[in-house]
XYZ file of N, CA and C in Angstrom:
432
model
N 11.125 -6.000 -2.225
C 11.009 -6.865 -1.059
C 11.321 -6.090 0.221
N 10.961 -4.819 0.231
C 11.187 -3.969 1.402
C 10.644 -4.582 2.685
N 9.543 -5.281 2.593
C 8.808 -5.681 3.779
C 9.375 -6.910 4.471
N 10.391 -7.548 3.885
C 10.960 -8.730 4.501
C 12.396 -8.532 4.980
N 12.968 -7.384 4.750
C 14.303 -7.075 5.230
C 14.181 -5.967 6.270
N 14.455 -6.267 7.538
C 14.224 -5.289 8.615
C 14.766 -3.884 8.376
N 15.969 -3.692 7.848
C 16.406 -2.306 7.624
C 15.526 -1.592 6.598
N 15.102 -2.318 5.600
C 14.268 -1.715 4.564
C 12.822 -1.544 5.028
N 12.385 -2.348 5.997
C 11.032 -2.206 6.531
C 10.867 -0.834 7.175
N 11.873 -0.390 7.921
C 11.823 0.940 8.530
C 11.756 2.031 7.481
N 12.518 1.877 6.421
C 12.497 2.836 5.319
C 11.122 2.855 4.642
N 10.576 1.683 4.386
C 9.262 1.587 3.746
C 8.175 2.159 4.657
N 8.241 1.875 5.957
C 7.248 2.383 6.898
C 7.309 3.912 6.986
N 8.504 4.456 7.011
C 8.655 5.918 7.056
C 8.134 6.568 5.779
N 8.454 5.976 4.634
C 7.960 6.510 3.362
C 6.436 6.427 3.305
N 5.880 5.298 3.779
C 4.417 5.152 3.810
C 3.771 6.194 4.715
N 4.390 6.462 5.861
C 3.840 7.459 6.775
C 3.833 8.838 6.125
N 4.901 9.173 5.452
C 4.973 10.458 4.764
C 3.892 10.572 3.679
N 3.773 9.566 2.855
C 2.772 9.566 1.784
C 1.364 9.585 2.362
N 1.110 8.743 3.374
C -0.226 8.679 3.973
C -0.609 9.992 4.641
N 0.351 10.652 5.280
C 0.078 11.950 5.905
C -0.321 12.974 4.850
N 0.426 13.020 3.782
C 0.126 13.943 2.699
C -1.246 13.651 2.084
N -1.508 12.399 1.780
C -2.792 12.015 1.175
C -3.946 12.314 2.123
N -3.795 11.970 3.398
C -4.883 12.164 4.363
C -5.235 13.637 4.516
N -4.235 14.475 4.760
C -4.538 15.881 4.993
C -5.010 16.601 3.732
N -4.497 16.211 2.579
C -5.015 16.795 1.334
C -6.452 16.336 1.070
N -6.756 15.083 1.382
C -8.119 14.565 1.167
C -9.122 15.253 2.080
N -8.806 15.394 3.361
C -9.782 16.042 4.246
C -9.911 17.531 3.922
N -8.841 18.128 3.442
C -8.910 19.529 3.016
C -9.751 19.654 1.737
N -9.500 18.784 0.769
C -10.210 18.830 -0.509
C -11.704 18.585 -0.332
N -12.060 17.627 0.519
C -13.473 17.299 0.732
C -14.105 18.120 1.857
N -13.375 19.086 2.389
C -13.855 19.977 3.461
C -14.425 19.198 4.648
N -13.665 18.232 5.103
C -14.053 17.434 6.264
C -13.370 18.033 7.483
N -14.157 18.409 8.454
C -13.614 19.009 9.672
C -13.501 17.935 10.745
N -12.265 17.703 11.171
C -11.972 16.696 12.186
C -11.078 17.336 13.225
N -11.358 17.023 14.497
C -10.507 17.523 15.573
C -9.094 16.979 15.384
N -8.101 17.761 15.791
C -6.702 17.426 15.571
C -6.342 16.051 16.138
N -6.763 15.773 17.369
C -6.426 14.485 17.989
C -7.073 13.318 17.245
N -8.323 13.499 16.862
C -9.030 12.449 16.133
C -8.379 12.236 14.761
N -7.986 13.307 14.110
C -7.330 13.202 12.803
C -6.005 12.453 12.932
N -5.273 12.720 13.992
C -4.000 12.036 14.205
C -4.213 10.543 14.443
N -5.223 10.191 15.248
C -5.530 8.774 15.487
C -5.962 8.091 14.193
N -6.765 8.791 13.393
C -7.202 8.228 12.116
C -6.013 8.013 11.182
N -5.109 8.977 11.152
C -3.934 8.868 10.301
C -3.086 7.662 10.691
N -2.861 7.474 11.963
C -2.051 6.331 12.420
C -2.747 5.020 12.047
N -4.052 4.952 12.225
C -4.791 3.734 11.874
C -4.715 3.469 10.363
N -4.889 4.513 9.558
C -4.811 4.350 8.108
C -3.406 3.947 7.669
N -2.399 4.479 8.343
C -1.018 4.111 8.050
C -0.782 2.627 8.355
N -1.276 2.166 9.494
C -1.124 0.756 9.866
C -1.861 -0.147 8.878
N -3.041 0.271 8.463
C -3.797 -0.490 7.467
C -2.987 -0.575 6.166
N -2.374 0.527 5.770
C -1.548 0.534 4.568
C -0.371 -0.431 4.667
N 0.256 -0.480 5.830
C 1.367 -1.415 6.019
C 0.890 -2.862 5.929
N -0.272 -3.144 6.518
C -0.835 -4.495 6.441
C -1.118 -4.861 4.984
N -1.687 -3.929 4.234
C -1.979 -4.179 2.819
C -0.696 -4.398 2.023
N 0.336 -3.628 2.320
C 1.615 -3.790 1.627
C 2.232 -5.154 1.938
N 2.131 -5.571 3.161
C 2.635 -6.901 3.540
C 1.822 -7.984 2.835
N 0.511 -7.761 2.680
C -0.314 -8.706 1.928
C 0.157 -8.839 0.490
N 0.473 -7.722 -0.149
C 1.014 -7.756 -1.508
C 2.359 -8.454 -1.560
N 3.198 -8.219 -0.555
C 4.502 -8.894 -0.485
C 4.340 -10.396 -0.325
N 3.381 -10.802 0.495
C 3.126 -12.236 0.673
C 2.629 -12.873 -0.621
N 1.821 -12.140 -1.377
C 1.372 -12.619 -2.681
C 2.573 -12.874 -3.586
N 3.484 -11.904 -3.659
C 4.679 -12.055 -4.496
C 5.566 -13.196 -4.010
N 5.695 -13.337 -2.710
C 6.505 -14.412 -2.145
C 5.898 -15.773 -2.455
N 4.583 -15.869 -2.356
C 3.938 -17.157 -2.652
C 4.096 -17.525 -4.126
N 4.017 -16.541 -5.018
C 4.249 -16.806 -6.442
C 5.692 -17.272 -6.655
N 6.634 -16.627 -5.978
C 8.035 -17.036 -6.075
C 8.266 -18.439 -5.555
N 7.583 -18.808 -4.477
C 7.704 -20.152 -3.917
C 7.141 -21.192 -4.879
N 5.988 -20.901 -5.460
C 5.397 -21.806 -6.449
C 6.333 -21.947 -7.649
N 6.949 -20.856 -8.064
C 7.883 -20.891 -9.193
C 9.059 -21.815 -8.911
N 9.580 -21.745 -7.686
C 10.708 -22.605 -7.330
C 10.312 -24.076 -7.311
N 9.138 -24.362 -6.772
C 8.694 -25.757 -6.659
C 8.378 -26.364 -8.018
N 7.856 -25.545 -8.929
C 7.514 -26.061 -10.258
C 8.647 -25.870 -11.262
N 9.753 -25.320 -10.800
C 10.936 -25.072 -11.634
C 10.610 -24.209 -12.861
N 9.739 -23.239 -12.652
C 9.448 -22.248 -13.682
C 9.905 -20.892 -13.167
N 10.075 -19.971 -14.062
C 10.521 -18.640 -13.633
C 9.403 -17.650 -13.927
N 8.413 -17.630 -13.022
C 7.291 -16.723 -13.196
C 7.635 -15.300 -12.801
N 8.520 -15.186 -11.835
C 8.776 -13.877 -11.248
C 10.276 -13.692 -11.055
N 10.727 -12.493 -11.312
C 12.141 -12.175 -11.140
C 12.235 -10.986 -10.193
N 12.652 -11.243 -8.961
C 12.704 -10.179 -7.959
C 13.807 -9.165 -8.262
N 14.846 -9.611 -8.913
C 15.981 -8.723 -9.166
C 15.697 -7.750 -10.301
N 15.080 -8.239 -11.349
C 14.762 -7.400 -12.495
C 13.302 -7.644 -12.892
N 12.417 -6.879 -12.314
C 10.978 -7.050 -12.483
C 10.574 -7.067 -13.951
N 11.220 -6.244 -14.735
C 10.811 -6.049 -16.127
C 11.456 -7.046 -17.092
N 11.880 -8.196 -16.580
C 12.545 -9.186 -17.421
C 11.571 -10.003 -18.270
N 10.323 -10.085 -17.858
C 9.336 -10.834 -18.643
C 7.953 -10.224 -18.444
N 7.073 -10.396 -19.411
C 5.707 -9.872 -19.277
C 4.948 -10.482 -18.097
N 5.185 -11.757 -17.820
C 4.508 -12.417 -16.697
C 4.950 -11.783 -15.379
N 6.222 -11.511 -15.244
C 6.745 -10.879 -14.038
C 6.140 -9.485 -13.848
N 6.063 -8.733 -14.929
C 5.465 -7.394 -14.858
C 4.011 -7.487 -14.407
N 3.267 -8.413 -15.001
C 1.851 -8.573 -14.641
C 1.668 -8.998 -13.189
N 2.538 -9.865 -12.695
C 2.420 -10.316 -11.311
C 2.745 -9.194 -10.322
N 3.751 -8.402 -10.632
C 4.063 -7.269 -9.756
C 2.953 -6.223 -9.803
N 2.401 -5.975 -10.988
C 1.273 -5.041 -11.100
C 0.060 -5.590 -10.353
N -0.160 -6.910 -10.417
C -1.269 -7.530 -9.685
C -1.088 -7.361 -8.174
N 0.152 -7.420 -7.708
C 0.423 -7.222 -6.277
C 0.073 -5.796 -5.857
N 0.370 -4.823 -6.706
C 0.014 -3.432 -6.409
C -1.506 -3.277 -6.374
N -2.191 -3.860 -7.351
C -3.658 -3.775 -7.399
C -4.279 -4.495 -6.200
N -3.762 -5.667 -5.854
C -4.251 -6.412 -4.690
C -4.099 -5.582 -3.420
N -2.952 -4.982 -3.242
C -2.723 -4.131 -2.065
C -3.667 -2.934 -2.070
N -3.919 -2.359 -3.246
C -4.868 -1.252 -3.352
C -6.266 -1.662 -2.934
N -6.696 -2.854 -3.355
C -8.017 -3.355 -2.942
C -8.078 -3.574 -1.432
N -7.020 -4.114 -0.869
C -6.976 -4.334 0.580
C -7.036 -2.994 1.307
N -6.276 -2.022 0.818
C -6.302 -0.690 1.427
C -7.716 -0.120 1.377
N -8.361 -0.189 0.224
C -9.720 0.351 0.082
C -10.683 -0.327 1.050
N -10.673 -1.632 1.045
C -11.622 -2.395 1.855
C -11.431 -2.139 3.354
N -10.198 -2.230 3.839
C -9.949 -2.030 5.268
C -10.143 -0.568 5.683
N -9.712 0.370 4.834
C -9.928 1.787 5.137
C -11.411 2.103 5.206
N -12.179 1.548 4.290
C -13.621 1.793 4.286
C -14.267 1.271 5.560
N -13.891 0.077 5.969
C -14.434 -0.492 7.214
C -14.087 0.415 8.394
N -12.842 0.856 8.460
C -12.413 1.705 9.572
C -13.085 3.079 9.526
N -13.089 3.701 8.373
C -13.586 5.075 8.266
C -15.091 5.193 8.434
N -15.834 4.127 8.144
C -17.289 4.173 8.336
C -17.654 4.430 9.799
N -16.770 4.064 10.699
C -17.012 4.302 12.116
C -16.718 5.729 12.549
N -16.093 6.523 11.685
C -15.679 7.872 12.062
C -16.238 8.971 11.164
N -16.641 8.605 9.956
C -17.127 9.593 8.993
C -18.436 9.103 8.381
N -19.064 9.960 7.603
C -20.257 9.516 6.879
C -19.838 8.492 5.832
N -20.799 7.724 5.337
C -20.482 6.683 4.363
C -19.866 7.291 3.094
N -20.403 8.424 2.652
C -19.899 9.081 1.446
C -18.451 9.552 1.647
N -18.195 10.184 2.790
C -16.843 10.650 3.081
C -15.867 9.478 3.210
N -16.317 8.421 3.896
C -15.466 7.247 4.087
C -15.119 6.603 2.749
N -16.101 6.500 1.859
C -15.872 5.905 0.545
C -14.872 6.727 -0.254
N -15.038 8.031 -0.229
C -14.131 8.901 -0.984
C -12.696 8.803 -0.472
N -12.527 8.893 0.829
C -11.171 8.865 1.384
C -10.537 7.490 1.187
N -11.323 6.420 1.353
C -10.791 5.072 1.132
C -10.344 4.905 -0.319
N -11.116 5.443 -1.256
C -10.753 5.345 -2.666
C -9.480 6.148 -2.973
N -9.388 7.344 -2.398
C -8.185 8.161 -2.583
C -6.959 7.419 -2.052
N -7.090 6.817 -0.872
C -5.970 6.069 -0.304
C -5.620 4.862 -1.166
N -6.623 4.154 -1.669
C -6.356 2.976 -2.493
C -5.592 3.357 -3.756
N -5.924 4.496 -4.333
C -5.273 4.916 -5.578
C -3.897 5.537 -5.353
N -3.768 6.362 -4.326
C -2.522 7.121 -4.143
C -1.518 6.472 -3.190
N -1.998 5.615 -2.293
C -1.094 5.034 -1.290
C -0.805 3.559 -1.549
N -1.189 3.063 -2.708
C -0.851 1.676 -3.057
C 0.676 1.561 -3.138
N 1.208 0.375 -2.922
C 2.669 0.218 -2.886
C 3.311 0.186 -4.277
N 3.380 1.351 -4.886
C 4.016 1.446 -6.200
C 5.507 1.145 -6.125
N 6.046 1.110 -4.924
C 7.461 0.753 -4.761
C 7.711 -0.693 -5.189
N 6.660 -1.524 -5.261
C 6.825 -2.885 -5.774
C 7.336 -2.865 -7.219
N 7.073 -1.793 -7.927
C 7.450 -1.699 -9.337
C 8.885 -1.208 -9.538
N 9.593 -0.988 -8.442
C 11.003 -0.594 -8.515
C 11.839 -1.869 -8.455
N 12.584 -2.170 -9.498
C 13.393 -3.396 -9.502
C 14.478 -3.347 -8.428
N 14.740 -4.493 -7.831
C 15.786 -4.591 -6.827
C 17.142 -4.226 -7.415
N 17.306 -4.461 -8.710
C 18.585 -4.150 -9.360
C 18.896 -2.654 -9.318
N 17.896 -1.814 -9.141
C 18.126 -0.370 -9.045
C 18.658 0.005 -7.669
N 18.433 -0.858 -6.675
C 18.813 -0.550 -5.292
C 20.136 -1.207 -4.942
N 20.323 -2.455 -5.346
C 21.532 -3.203 -4.993
C 22.473 -3.281 -6.160
């Protein structure tokens, strides 16, 4: 639940920036994409912001499942110990996959305006796979 606690939001944003920077520069190097330094920096910041939006989308998904669980008096999700039930594991994994899809879709829309369609698709896919919020799979019990 990094995205709903302000001190942890800064930590999550910094970690995302580090990961996104690494993924972006390795991707453009691997695919031999030549981009001016200023343009690359603007693209990186935009991709980082898109990643944060996608992560918040995944967090909202988990929060809505938790709210439904409370209203129906069922325990679908356990924020403290993610691995307490198979349903909880599947819901947290679904949140990671949902965020990955959001990252891919929004990155693709953004990158099509700056790169060729093939390059945009490749980089969006790399970001969706490597920059998805795998931190959702870290149980809160490991932190607190």
